[in-house]
């Protein structure tokens, strides 16, 4: 790996380069890295923004939605002029304007079993999705293919973040099955504090950068809770479940037979 950075890059990333934990080698790792962000909404926006600013050289963005005016209260990579535009296009334009070092691959689609294989092309996946079927699909595929995941979720004034690596517990160890459909309302029904996904998404981006740099202590086996109203953070440990169908003692080797509907359960029959 060449450590050569041009004059513009030395200037742009100077605050990274002077840090012992990053330096020129770490910045080159970021420039050579590929990270896929699943979702370009509330959580995905700050993730995309800060990964691009940090110089992650190849960003993938998956989203099948278009920008609506109600998104603009929290989805900070989109602008009023982007209303009606696919979110992946708006997000890519934002990245191009922020950092020309970053190439962007867009996937204007919903992540499904049929196209989930695209995740295998990336070093790290950030789960910024807003639904349980996608979360379980990302967890299962990435665990089988040994891809680390920075997971986040938000609800009204609260957020949670955890990091899933090949040698730690997975999302199913934490939540064996999804809640019953309709029991967890979305932000269109309950609302969400506009600045909340900024905090949670920044933590996810931090975890992704740490994974690329192989520095620090990621949130592996730890679920970080954030309460914006009380301004408190709490970390709850969790362990690998030996009976987990995805990372336990007798794991599945493919997502092909898993139905990502309702409880997103894995049949062991």
XYZ file of N, CA and C in Angstrom:
807
model
N 0.840 -1.194 0.000
C 0.000 0.000 0.000
C 0.874 1.244 0.000
N 0.719 2.079 -1.018
C 1.461 3.327 -1.073
C 0.903 4.319 -0.067
N 1.802 4.988 0.652
C 1.360 5.966 1.651
C 1.379 7.379 1.101
N 1.602 7.528 -0.200
C 1.718 8.857 -0.779
C 0.365 9.559 -0.802
N 0.338 10.786 -0.285
C -0.835 11.636 -0.330
C -0.421 12.931 -1.017
N -1.282 13.444 -1.874
C -0.896 14.673 -2.571
C -1.080 15.878 -1.643
N -0.686 17.044 -2.122
C -0.687 18.244 -1.285
C -2.098 18.590 -0.812
N -3.080 18.417 -1.689
C -4.458 18.719 -1.308
C -4.940 17.770 -0.218
N -4.596 16.492 -0.342
C -4.997 15.521 0.672
C -4.293 15.766 1.999
N -3.015 16.141 1.937
C -2.295 16.461 3.178
C -2.958 17.621 3.905
N -3.492 18.554 3.148
C -4.200 19.686 3.742
C -5.573 19.254 4.253
N -6.335 18.562 3.408
C -7.698 18.159 3.764
C -7.728 17.283 5.018
N -6.810 16.335 5.108
C -6.841 15.366 6.201
C -5.785 15.655 7.272
N -5.330 16.908 7.337
C -4.218 17.239 8.239
C -4.525 16.908 9.698
N -5.787 17.078 10.117
C -6.121 16.807 11.517
C -6.133 15.312 11.819
N -6.297 14.503 10.807
C -6.116 13.056 10.968
C -4.630 12.701 10.985
N -3.927 13.275 10.058
C -2.537 12.879 9.832
C -1.653 13.159 11.041
N -1.952 14.225 11.800
C -1.122 14.548 12.965
C -1.433 13.663 14.167
N -2.457 12.822 14.067
C -2.808 11.926 15.170
C -2.020 10.623 15.047
N -1.411 10.184 16.145
C -0.642 8.939 16.120
C -1.516 7.747 15.744
N -2.796 7.777 16.171
C -3.687 6.644 15.915
C -4.143 6.552 14.459
N -3.936 7.611 13.706
C -4.320 7.608 12.282
C -3.063 7.780 11.428
N -2.548 9.004 11.367
C -1.339 9.247 10.599
C -1.542 8.998 9.117
N -0.504 9.143 8.300
C -0.618 8.856 6.867
C -1.069 7.418 6.574
N -0.550 6.390 7.306
C -1.016 5.033 6.995
C -2.511 4.853 7.232
N -3.017 5.419 8.347
C -4.437 5.293 8.627
C -5.290 6.033 7.622
N -4.856 7.212 7.221
C -5.618 7.948 6.220
C -5.633 7.209 4.900
N -4.530 6.583 4.563
C -4.509 5.789 3.326
C -5.448 4.603 3.433
N -5.548 4.003 4.620
C -6.504 2.906 4.812
C -7.927 3.388 4.588
N -8.236 4.579 5.080
C -9.571 5.139 4.868
C -9.820 5.381 3.384
N -8.839 5.945 2.697
C -8.998 6.220 1.276
C -9.154 4.947 0.449
N -8.548 3.868 0.915
C -8.631 2.591 0.207
C -9.833 1.751 0.625
N -10.570 2.202 1.637
C -11.655 1.398 2.204
C -12.954 1.569 1.419
N -13.828 0.582 1.583
C -15.169 0.648 0.993
C -16.192 0.365 2.083
N -17.170 1.244 2.195
C -18.219 1.120 3.202
C -19.575 1.266 2.523
N -20.479 0.353 2.815
C -21.829 0.419 2.272
C -22.785 0.911 3.353
N -23.559 1.940 3.035
C -24.553 2.482 3.962
C -25.939 2.053 3.483
N -26.625 1.298 4.308
C -27.968 0.831 3.977
C -28.962 1.836 4.545
N -29.496 2.687 3.672
C -30.420 3.731 4.082
C -29.784 5.104 3.965
N -30.470 6.023 3.293
C -29.967 7.397 3.125
C -30.931 8.381 3.754
N -31.521 7.964 4.891
C -32.482 8.810 5.588
C -31.875 9.473 6.802
N -32.602 9.422 7.941
C -32.165 10.116 9.143
C -30.827 9.652 9.659
N -30.635 8.348 9.782
C -29.361 7.807 10.246
C -28.307 7.812 9.144
N -28.714 7.436 7.956
C -27.756 7.361 6.861
C -27.139 8.700 6.508
N -27.909 9.788 6.678
C -27.404 11.110 6.293
C -26.134 11.500 7.039
N -26.116 11.496 8.390
C -24.868 11.849 9.072
C -23.766 10.825 8.845
N -24.141 9.559 8.686
C -23.130 8.540 8.388
C -22.439 8.867 7.072
N -23.230 9.102 6.034
C -22.675 9.427 4.718
C -21.833 10.699 4.794
N -22.352 11.703 5.467
C -21.664 12.992 5.574
C -20.285 12.842 6.213
N -20.208 12.144 7.337
C -18.944 12.066 8.057
C -17.985 11.038 7.477
N -18.488 9.976 6.883
C -17.581 9.036 6.225
C -16.950 9.690 4.992
N -17.747 10.465 4.269
C -17.198 11.174 3.109
C -16.170 12.205 3.556
N -16.479 12.952 4.613
C -15.542 13.957 5.102
C -14.250 13.318 5.594
N -14.352 12.126 6.182
C -13.178 11.424 6.698
C -12.303 10.853 5.591
N -12.839 10.793 4.382
C -12.049 10.301 3.265
C -12.178 8.821 3.012
N -13.302 8.206 3.410
C -13.538 6.815 3.022
C -13.703 6.804 1.505
N -12.809 6.125 0.828
C -12.664 6.300 -0.611
C -13.791 5.785 -1.467
N -14.488 4.769 -1.004
C -15.561 4.177 -1.812
C -16.782 4.001 -0.927
N -17.815 4.769 -1.194
C -19.067 4.670 -0.448
C -20.152 4.072 -1.338
N -20.845 3.073 -0.805
C -22.046 2.559 -1.444
C -23.254 3.035 -0.671
N -24.327 3.376 -1.377
C -25.545 3.856 -0.729
C -26.732 3.094 -1.305
N -27.487 2.439 -0.412
C -28.672 1.678 -0.808
C -29.912 2.361 -0.259
N -30.854 2.710 -1.126
C -32.129 3.285 -0.684
C -33.076 3.297 -1.874
N -34.345 3.007 -1.631
C -35.304 2.975 -2.735
C -36.304 4.130 -2.670
N -36.070 5.090 -1.763
C -37.038 6.150 -1.510
C -36.649 7.435 -2.239
N -37.584 8.368 -2.303
C -37.317 9.702 -2.840
C -37.417 10.720 -1.702
N -36.797 11.858 -1.896
C -36.787 12.898 -0.875
C -38.169 13.542 -0.770
N -38.675 13.621 0.452
C -39.912 14.337 0.742
C -39.587 15.530 1.643
N -40.431 16.541 1.592
C -40.136 17.734 2.385
C -40.086 17.420 3.877
N -40.881 16.480 4.341
C -40.887 16.114 5.762
C -39.579 15.453 6.192
N -38.780 14.989 5.230
C -37.476 14.399 5.550
C -36.457 15.444 5.984
N -36.633 16.680 5.531
C -35.576 17.675 5.641
C -35.327 18.131 7.074
N -36.236 17.825 7.981
C -36.073 18.180 9.392
C -34.942 17.406 10.045
N -34.487 16.310 9.418
C -33.462 15.471 10.042
C -32.496 14.840 9.041
N -32.848 14.762 7.777
C -32.026 14.056 6.787
C -31.133 15.078 6.082
N -29.974 15.337 6.696
C -29.206 16.550 6.416
C -28.398 16.533 5.115
N -28.344 15.437 4.400
C -27.641 15.466 3.111
C -28.567 15.861 1.972
N -29.855 16.035 2.267
C -30.826 16.415 1.249
C -31.239 17.880 1.433
N -31.633 18.518 0.321
C -32.016 19.921 0.328
C -33.432 20.094 -0.226
N -33.980 21.284 -0.020
C -35.345 21.538 -0.493
C -35.459 21.313 -2.000
N -34.418 21.670 -2.735
C -34.437 21.468 -4.185
C -34.420 19.993 -4.571
N -34.103 19.108 -3.615
C -34.021 17.677 -3.906
C -35.365 16.961 -3.762
N -36.397 17.662 -3.303
C -37.692 17.013 -3.103
C -38.143 16.362 -4.409
N -38.495 15.075 -4.312
C -38.888 14.303 -5.484
C -37.753 13.551 -6.144
N -36.519 13.823 -5.722
C -35.334 13.162 -6.273
C -35.044 11.886 -5.495
N -34.591 10.820 -6.147
C -34.178 9.628 -5.390
C -33.127 9.991 -4.349
N -33.271 9.449 -3.156
C -32.343 9.794 -2.077
C -30.902 9.412 -2.408
N -30.731 8.316 -3.140
C -29.356 7.928 -3.476
C -28.699 8.966 -4.371
N -29.466 9.582 -5.267
C -28.911 10.610 -6.154
C -28.587 11.872 -5.368
N -29.497 12.273 -4.492
C -29.270 13.462 -3.687
C -28.068 13.279 -2.770
N -27.973 12.110 -2.141
C -26.846 11.839 -1.243
C -25.532 11.804 -2.007
N -25.537 11.199 -3.191
C -24.319 11.130 -3.998
C -23.869 12.526 -4.410
N -24.817 13.391 -4.770
C -24.468 14.762 -5.148
C -23.852 15.504 -3.962
N -24.380 15.258 -2.771
C -23.814 15.885 -1.574
C -22.363 15.439 -1.379
N -22.115 14.148 -1.500
C -20.758 13.633 -1.322
C -19.811 14.224 -2.354
N -20.238 14.276 -3.598
C -19.382 14.811 -4.660
C -19.021 16.269 -4.387
N -19.955 17.016 -3.800
C -19.667 18.402 -3.482
C -18.771 18.576 -2.274
N -18.760 17.575 -1.406
C -17.977 17.661 -0.170
C -16.543 17.189 -0.353
N -16.366 16.060 -1.041
C -15.028 15.474 -1.111
C -14.833 14.734 -2.430
N -14.076 15.303 -3.347
C -13.851 14.658 -4.646
C -13.012 13.389 -4.564
N -12.404 13.117 -3.404
C -11.649 11.866 -3.251
C -12.553 10.641 -3.203
N -13.837 10.858 -2.911
C -14.752 9.748 -2.633
C -15.550 9.392 -3.881
N -15.513 8.120 -4.250
C -16.383 7.623 -5.304
C -17.625 7.017 -4.657
N -18.751 7.193 -5.316
C -20.027 6.744 -4.759
C -20.688 5.771 -5.720
N -21.111 4.652 -5.181
C -21.891 3.670 -5.939
C -23.303 3.694 -5.367
N -24.291 3.961 -6.209
C -25.664 4.055 -5.723
C -26.478 2.842 -6.147
N -27.374 2.441 -5.257
C -28.265 1.308 -5.499
C -29.674 1.768 -5.154
N -30.407 2.180 -6.171
C -31.760 2.676 -5.949
C -32.714 1.478 -5.897
N -32.724 0.820 -4.769
C -33.501 -0.398 -4.611
C -33.695 -0.680 -3.134
N -34.657 -1.479 -2.842
C -34.818 -1.995 -1.488
C -33.932 -3.222 -1.346
N -33.250 -3.336 -0.228
C -32.372 -4.481 -0.023
C -33.221 -5.717 0.240
N -33.036 -6.725 -0.578
C -33.785 -7.986 -0.481
C -32.815 -9.147 -0.594
N -33.318 -10.342 -0.363
C -32.466 -11.530 -0.505
C -31.874 -11.621 -1.906
N -32.628 -11.186 -2.897
C -32.192 -11.320 -4.281
C -31.007 -10.420 -4.623
N -30.844 -9.312 -3.905
C -29.741 -8.403 -4.236
C -28.784 -8.173 -3.073
N -28.964 -8.906 -1.966
C -28.142 -8.667 -0.777
C -26.670 -8.995 -1.012
N -26.380 -9.730 -2.061
C -24.996 -10.099 -2.356
C -24.086 -8.911 -2.592
N -24.660 -7.738 -2.877
C -23.833 -6.540 -3.083
C -23.046 -6.195 -1.831
N -23.534 -6.590 -0.653
C -22.833 -6.281 0.593
C -21.450 -6.925 0.626
N -21.288 -8.027 -0.083
C -20.013 -8.748 -0.063
C -18.893 -7.963 -0.741
N -19.229 -6.897 -1.467
C -18.216 -6.102 -2.157
C -17.604 -5.031 -1.263
N -18.025 -4.969 0.005
C -17.600 -3.875 0.883
C -16.900 -4.401 2.130
N -16.018 -3.544 2.673
C -15.254 -3.909 3.869
C -16.094 -3.825 5.137
N -16.974 -2.828 5.192
C -17.803 -2.563 6.359
C -19.195 -2.184 5.861
N -20.219 -2.587 6.601
C -21.591 -2.201 6.298
C -22.128 -1.389 7.472
N -22.810 -0.286 7.172
C -23.501 0.493 8.200
C -24.994 0.299 7.999
N -25.646 -0.272 8.999
C -27.086 -0.508 8.931
C -27.807 0.728 9.450
N -28.268 1.558 8.524
C -29.044 2.749 8.857
C -30.469 2.588 8.352
N -30.942 1.351 8.318
C -32.286 1.059 7.823
C -33.323 1.390 8.887
N -34.587 1.328 8.483
C -35.664 1.708 9.396
C -36.721 0.616 9.558
N -36.333 -0.635 9.250
C -37.305 -1.716 9.374
C -36.596 -3.009 9.771
N -37.346 -3.881 10.439
C -36.744 -5.100 10.984
C -36.341 -6.127 9.930
N -37.129 -6.375 8.884
C -36.660 -7.340 7.874
C -35.285 -6.993 7.307
N -35.041 -5.708 7.020
C -33.741 -5.315 6.490
C -32.645 -5.512 7.529
N -32.924 -5.177 8.782
C -31.923 -5.333 9.838
C -31.510 -6.792 9.994
N -32.487 -7.693 9.986
C -32.151 -9.109 10.135
C -31.438 -9.642 8.896
N -31.845 -9.187 7.719
C -31.181 -9.623 6.494
C -29.725 -9.166 6.482
N -29.480 -7.909 6.838
C -28.110 -7.394 6.890
C -27.293 -8.181 7.901
N -27.853 -8.399 9.076
C -27.134 -9.166 10.108
C -26.772 -10.551 9.612
N -27.753 -11.249 9.071
C -27.543 -12.648 8.701
C -26.518 -12.774 7.582
N -26.681 -11.967 6.525
C -25.754 -12.075 5.399
C -24.343 -11.688 5.814
N -24.234 -10.595 6.564
C -22.899 -10.132 6.949
C -22.229 -11.097 7.913
N -22.978 -11.721 8.799
C -22.366 -12.696 9.700
C -21.861 -13.906 8.922
N -22.666 -14.401 8.001
C -22.264 -15.556 7.195
C -21.020 -15.236 6.375
N -20.912 -13.984 5.908
C -19.806 -13.588 5.042
C -18.714 -12.809 5.773
N -18.788 -12.780 7.106
C -17.751 -12.196 7.966
C -17.476 -10.728 7.635
N -18.567 -9.959 7.488
C -18.473 -8.527 7.236
C -18.937 -7.789 8.495
N -18.149 -6.889 9.050
C -18.591 -6.151 10.242
C -19.695 -5.153 9.910
N -20.571 -4.942 10.891
C -21.731 -4.060 10.721
C -21.801 -3.074 11.881
N -22.000 -1.794 11.568
C -22.310 -0.789 12.580
C -23.817 -0.552 12.516
N -24.526 -0.978 13.546
C -25.992 -0.930 13.551
C -26.490 0.226 14.407
N -27.546 0.883 13.952
C -28.174 1.928 14.748
C -29.675 1.929 14.540
N -30.397 2.464 15.522
C -31.847 2.595 15.427
C -32.277 3.772 16.294
N -33.398 4.395 15.919
C -33.907 5.534 16.672
C -35.407 5.397 16.896
N -35.891 6.075 17.957
C -37.326 6.100 18.251
C -37.617 7.335 19.095
N -38.339 8.291 18.523
C -38.753 9.521 19.204
C -37.559 10.304 19.772
N -37.203 10.061 21.042
C -36.083 10.754 21.680
C -34.938 9.812 22.027
N -35.006 8.564 21.578
C -34.052 7.554 22.013
C -33.357 6.909 20.828
N -32.117 6.471 21.070
C -31.377 5.774 20.030
C -30.561 4.643 20.612
N -30.126 3.743 19.753
C -29.265 2.640 20.176
C -28.265 2.330 19.077
N -27.093 1.900 19.502
C -26.018 1.553 18.566
C -25.303 0.322 19.090
N -24.955 -0.582 18.201
C -24.075 -1.695 18.531
C -23.284 -2.056 17.281
N -22.176 -2.752 17.481
C -21.324 -3.150 16.364
C -21.227 -4.668 16.332
N -21.433 -5.211 15.156
C -21.483 -6.665 14.965
C -20.269 -7.086 14.150
N -19.408 -7.888 14.748
C -18.206 -8.354 14.058
C -18.224 -9.880 13.984
N -17.415 -10.451 13.088
C -17.433 -11.909 12.922
C -17.097 -12.692 14.177
N -16.384 -12.085 15.126
C -15.998 -12.817 16.330
C -16.824 -12.430 17.558
N -17.895 -11.668 17.368
C -18.739 -11.260 18.488
C -20.166 -11.760 18.310
N -21.035 -11.455 19.273
C -22.443 -11.838 19.130
C -23.099 -11.055 17.999
N -24.176 -11.596 17.456
C -24.849 -10.948 16.336
C -26.170 -10.315 16.800
N -26.850 -9.687 15.867
C -28.104 -8.987 16.171
C -29.160 -9.950 16.701
N -29.139 -11.189 16.211
C -30.126 -12.171 16.682
C -29.835 -12.639 18.107
N -28.589 -12.537 18.548
C -28.296 -12.841 19.950
C -28.954 -11.802 20.859
N -29.037 -10.590 20.365
C -29.630 -9.487 21.113
C -31.147 -9.503 21.009
N -31.636 -9.675 19.787
C -33.077 -9.715 19.524
C -33.366 -10.960 18.679
N -33.684 -12.083 19.310
C -33.875 -13.338 18.566
C -34.930 -13.249 17.463
N -35.988 -12.480 17.706
C -37.024 -12.312 16.694
C -37.496 -10.870 16.695
N -38.037 -10.447 15.558
C -38.562 -9.086 15.452
C -39.867 -8.962 16.221
N -40.220 -7.752 16.657
C -41.530 -7.540 17.284
C -42.653 -7.846 16.296
N -43.829 -8.080 16.830
C -44.981 -8.304 15.963
C -45.198 -7.082 15.079
N -45.526 -7.285 13.807
C -45.763 -6.145 12.914
C -46.803 -5.193 13.497
N -46.504 -3.903 13.452
C -47.433 -2.901 13.949
C -47.250 -2.521 15.398
N -46.417 -3.286 16.131
C -46.231 -2.983 17.556
C -45.193 -1.900 17.788
N -44.314 -1.657 16.816
C -43.331 -0.578 16.913
C -43.630 0.424 15.806
N -44.294 1.536 16.122
C -44.660 2.502 15.089
C -43.448 3.218 14.525
N -43.568 3.714 13.286
C -42.458 4.426 12.664
C -42.539 5.911 12.981
N -41.526 6.672 12.512
C -41.456 8.086 12.869
C -42.575 8.893 12.226
N -43.154 8.390 11.132
C -44.276 9.095 10.519
C -45.501 9.061 11.411
N -45.546 8.055 12.297
C -46.679 7.910 13.207
C -46.424 8.588 14.550
N -45.207 8.417 15.086
C -44.913 8.911 16.431
C -44.067 10.175 16.448
N -43.428 10.512 15.325
C -42.509 11.637 15.273
C -41.115 11.250 15.742
N -40.162 12.137 15.493
C -38.788 11.903 15.935
C -38.109 13.260 16.093
N -37.345 13.416 17.157
C -36.593 14.647 17.366
C -35.570 14.799 16.243
N -35.586 15.928 15.573
C -34.790 16.073 14.358
C -33.305 15.868 14.539
N -32.767 16.259 15.701
C -31.323 16.138 15.913
C -30.917 14.751 16.391
N -31.882 13.923 16.790
C -31.563 12.595 17.340
C -30.760 11.728 16.375
N -31.201 11.562 15.112
C -30.418 10.695 14.218
C -29.029 11.233 13.942
N -28.827 12.550 14.127
C -27.477 13.089 13.959
C -26.520 12.521 14.983
N -26.967 12.456 16.228
C -26.122 11.906 17.287
C -25.867 10.424 17.066
N -26.933 9.673 16.812
C -26.806 8.226 16.662
C -26.013 7.883 15.399
N -26.292 8.580 14.300
C -25.563 8.319 13.069
C -24.090 8.642 13.179
N -23.753 9.696 13.934
C -22.338 10.024 14.132
C -21.625 8.925 14.903
N -22.318 8.315 15.855
C -21.711 7.203 16.593
C -21.491 6.020 15.651
N -22.453 5.740 14.791
C -22.279 4.663 13.813
C -21.094 4.953 12.888
N -20.985 6.190 12.437
C -19.867 6.549 11.569
C -18.544 6.390 12.301
N -18.519 6.755 13.583
C -17.313 6.584 14.395
C -16.921 5.120 14.467
N -17.902 4.254 14.698
C -17.627 2.819 14.761
C -17.083 2.302 13.429
N -17.651 2.779 12.320
C -17.183 2.346 10.999
C -15.736 2.773 10.765
N -15.408 4.009 11.131
C -14.033 4.492 10.967
C -13.080 3.674 11.836
N -13.470 3.378 13.065
C -12.628 2.563 13.946
C -12.400 1.174 13.359
N -13.438 0.613 12.747
C -13.289 -0.713 12.142
C -12.299 -0.671 10.974
N -12.382 0.372 10.157
C -11.454 0.501 9.032
C -10.024 0.676 9.533
N -9.861 1.519 10.548
C -8.528 1.794 11.085
C -8.008 0.676 11.972
N -8.906 -0.214 12.422
C -8.548 -1.244 13.401
C -7.966 -0.599 14.657
N -8.675 0.412 15.145
C -8.268 1.152 16.333
C -9.433 1.224 17.317
N -9.100 1.377 18.595
C -10.118 1.584 19.604
C -10.870 0.319 19.970
N -11.939 0.497 20.709
C -12.740 -0.606 21.235
C -14.165 -0.454 20.720
N -14.527 -1.114 19.627
C -15.877 -0.981 19.084
C -16.930 -1.544 20.043
N -18.177 -1.215 19.764
C -19.299 -1.643 20.598
C -19.694 -3.091 20.298
N -18.734 -3.983 20.396
C -18.985 -5.414 20.155
C -19.479 -6.029 21.456
N -20.643 -6.669 21.400
C -21.212 -7.253 22.611
C -21.700 -6.210 23.594
N -21.885 -4.993 23.111
C -22.397 -3.911 23.951
C -23.448 -3.118 23.171
N -24.575 -2.870 23.804
C -25.619 -2.046 23.193
C -25.629 -0.702 23.902
N -25.369 0.355 23.139
C -25.335 1.705 23.685
C -26.714 2.340 23.546
N -27.302 2.735 24.669
C -28.582 3.441 24.675
C -28.335 4.935 24.863
N -28.998 5.747 24.076
C -28.912 7.200 24.206
C -30.304 7.771 24.426
N -30.483 8.550 25.479
C -31.737 9.215 25.777
C -31.507 10.713 25.649
N -32.038 11.315 24.582
C -31.796 12.728 24.321
C -32.492 13.628 25.342
N -33.616 13.187 25.885
C -34.347 14.023 26.845
C -33.602 14.127 28.174
N -33.054 13.013 28.626
C -32.291 13.014 29.874
C -30.806 13.311 29.636
N -30.404 13.288 28.366
C -28.994 13.421 27.961
C -28.136 12.420 28.735
N -28.499 11.149 28.564
C -27.767 10.073 29.217
C -27.389 9.005 28.197
N -26.272 8.357 28.473
C -25.825 7.202 27.702
C -25.687 6.027 28.668
N -26.153 4.875 28.245
C -26.020 3.664 29.057
C -25.583 2.521 28.150
N -24.623 1.735 28.598
C -24.142 0.599 27.820
C -24.539 -0.698 28.506
N -25.198 -1.567 27.749
C -25.659 -2.848 28.272
C -24.915 -3.964 27.542
N -24.212 -4.840 28.270
C -23.503 -5.937 27.602
C -24.461 -7.051 27.191
N -24.116 -7.754 26.129
C -24.862 -8.949 25.746
C -23.881 -9.960 25.169
N -24.280 -11.229 25.212
C -23.372 -12.314 24.841
C -23.858 -13.072 23.624
N -22.931 -13.770 23.022
C -23.282 -14.696 21.947
C -24.154 -15.808 22.508
N -25.216 -16.115 21.791
C -26.137 -17.180 22.175
C -25.730 -18.462 21.454
N -25.338 -19.508 22.185
C -24.914 -20.736 21.504
C -26.018 -21.375 20.668
N -27.278 -21.024 20.961
C -28.398 -21.544 20.176
C -28.811 -20.609 19.047
N -28.085 -19.511 18.864
C -28.412 -18.578 17.783
C -28.303 -19.292 16.445
N -29.327 -19.179 15.594
C -29.287 -19.892 14.316
C -28.292 -19.321 13.318
N -27.758 -18.128 13.599
C -26.862 -17.477 12.648
C -25.404 -17.503 13.106
N -25.155 -17.352 14.414
C -23.765 -17.351 14.874
C -23.524 -18.344 16.002
N -24.493 -19.229 16.254
C -24.368 -20.197 17.334
C -23.547 -21.417 16.947
N -23.771 -22.501 17.669
C -22.965 -23.707 17.476
C -23.312 -24.457 16.190
N -24.518 -24.221 15.660
C -24.928 -24.893 14.429
C -25.570 -23.869 13.491
N -24.748 -22.961 12.931
C -25.305 -21.828 12.188
C -25.725 -22.192 10.767
N -26.635 -21.393 10.240
C -27.009 -21.520 8.833
C -25.851 -21.015 7.971
N -25.812 -21.429 6.715
C -24.737 -20.992 5.827
C -25.249 -20.187 4.646
N -26.552 -19.833 4.672
C -27.138 -19.064 3.581
C -28.427 -18.409 4.072
N -28.772 -17.280 3.461
C -30.039 -16.621 3.800
C -31.156 -17.064 2.862
N -30.862 -17.972 1.959
C -31.802 -18.321 0.897
C -33.139 -18.816 1.427
N -33.129 -19.585 2.509
C -34.360 -20.192 3.004
C -35.008 -19.423 4.151
N -34.448 -18.264 4.497
C -35.006 -17.457 5.585
C -36.070 -16.525 5.003
N -37.224 -16.463 5.679
C -38.288 -15.560 5.260
C -38.199 -14.280 6.085
N -37.875 -13.164 5.426
C -37.706 -11.904 6.135
C -39.019 -11.137 6.165
N -39.983 -11.760 6.833
C -41.301 -11.166 7.044
C -41.703 -11.442 8.486
N -42.653 -10.684 8.973
C -43.182 -10.868 10.332
C -42.033 -10.929 11.346
N -41.845 -12.085 12.009
C -40.840 -12.179 13.083
C -39.413 -12.370 12.552
N -39.263 -12.571 11.240
C -37.952 -12.774 10.626
C -37.223 -13.974 11.253
N -37.987 -14.957 11.678
C -37.406 -16.111 12.358
C -36.733 -17.058 11.367
N -35.741 -17.776 11.866
C -35.058 -18.791 11.069
C -35.619 -20.151 11.424
N -36.116 -20.860 10.429
C -36.590 -22.224 10.671
C -35.431 -23.182 10.647
N -35.312 -23.995 11.689
C -34.235 -24.972 11.790
C -34.674 -26.375 11.366
N -35.875 -26.444 10.790
C -36.377 -27.761 10.352
C -35.611 -28.231 9.121
